[in-house]
Amino acid sequence: ILARLSQESGVGFAVTGMHAHMLAPTVVLVTYQAERTYEGCTTRSKRSSLWVYNAGRWQMRYHQGTYGESLPPDN
């Protein structure tokens, strides 16, 4: 995925509604909505990730993305 991202051009990303929910002093659940736009077509998804603070740094332990509606190109 990382190698493919560097080859993409003309792709736009936007993040909205980001919230951090403290579940414990060293555990945070982050939720947000993401939009990816390419050639005028926008794909939306809901995202969540679980972060744990350990050994002086935050580490993502889990991530989920649930795709929603896709919007056709603007004409």
XYZ file of C-alpha atoms in Angstrom:
75
model
C 0.000 0.000 0.000
C 2.763 2.447 0.888
C 4.540 1.837 -2.432
C 1.294 2.336 -4.344
C 0.470 5.602 -2.565
C 3.677 7.222 -3.786
C 2.626 6.504 -7.398
C -0.832 8.048 -7.115
C -1.373 11.561 -8.380
C -4.518 13.626 -8.537
C -5.931 11.925 -5.456
C -7.380 14.050 -2.672
C -8.046 13.026 0.899
C -10.108 14.759 3.584
C -10.771 13.862 7.212
C -13.731 15.157 9.211
C -15.331 14.503 12.565
C -12.186 13.266 14.291
C -12.736 12.414 17.952
C -10.491 10.797 20.550
C -12.268 8.778 23.228
C -10.133 8.030 26.300
C -11.004 4.453 27.332
C -8.268 4.206 29.984
C -5.213 6.326 30.883
C -3.155 4.499 28.246
C -5.877 3.519 25.731
C -7.576 5.829 23.199
C -10.176 5.066 20.544
C -9.965 7.470 17.579
C -12.946 7.767 15.206
C -13.338 9.858 12.048
C -14.799 9.999 8.556
C -12.512 9.918 5.517
C -13.120 10.945 1.915
C -10.963 9.944 -1.056
C -11.516 11.790 -4.325
C -10.052 10.594 -7.615
C -11.073 11.706 -11.098
C -14.088 13.490 -9.616
C -15.446 10.401 -7.833
C -15.588 10.573 -4.031
C -15.586 7.507 -1.780
C -16.494 7.889 1.893
C -15.638 5.664 4.825
C -15.949 5.585 8.590
C -12.692 4.832 10.367
C -11.675 3.828 13.876
C -8.377 2.917 15.467
C -7.336 1.783 18.906
C -4.133 3.322 20.292
C -2.151 2.089 23.325
C 0.588 4.070 25.103
C 3.481 1.748 25.905
C 7.210 2.254 26.533
C 6.948 6.018 26.023
C 5.098 5.997 22.697
C 1.633 5.565 21.211
C 1.103 2.477 19.062
C -1.893 1.629 16.897
C -3.128 -1.828 17.854
C -6.226 -2.039 15.675
C -7.743 -0.179 12.723
C -11.042 -0.612 10.895
C -12.499 1.129 7.873
C -16.101 0.695 6.803
C -16.889 1.978 3.328
C -20.009 3.994 2.781
C -21.522 5.621 -0.251
C -19.568 6.496 -3.381
C -20.495 9.654 -5.195
C -20.264 9.870 -9.002
C -18.061 12.477 -10.685
C -19.475 16.000 -10.920
C -20.602 16.794 -14.464
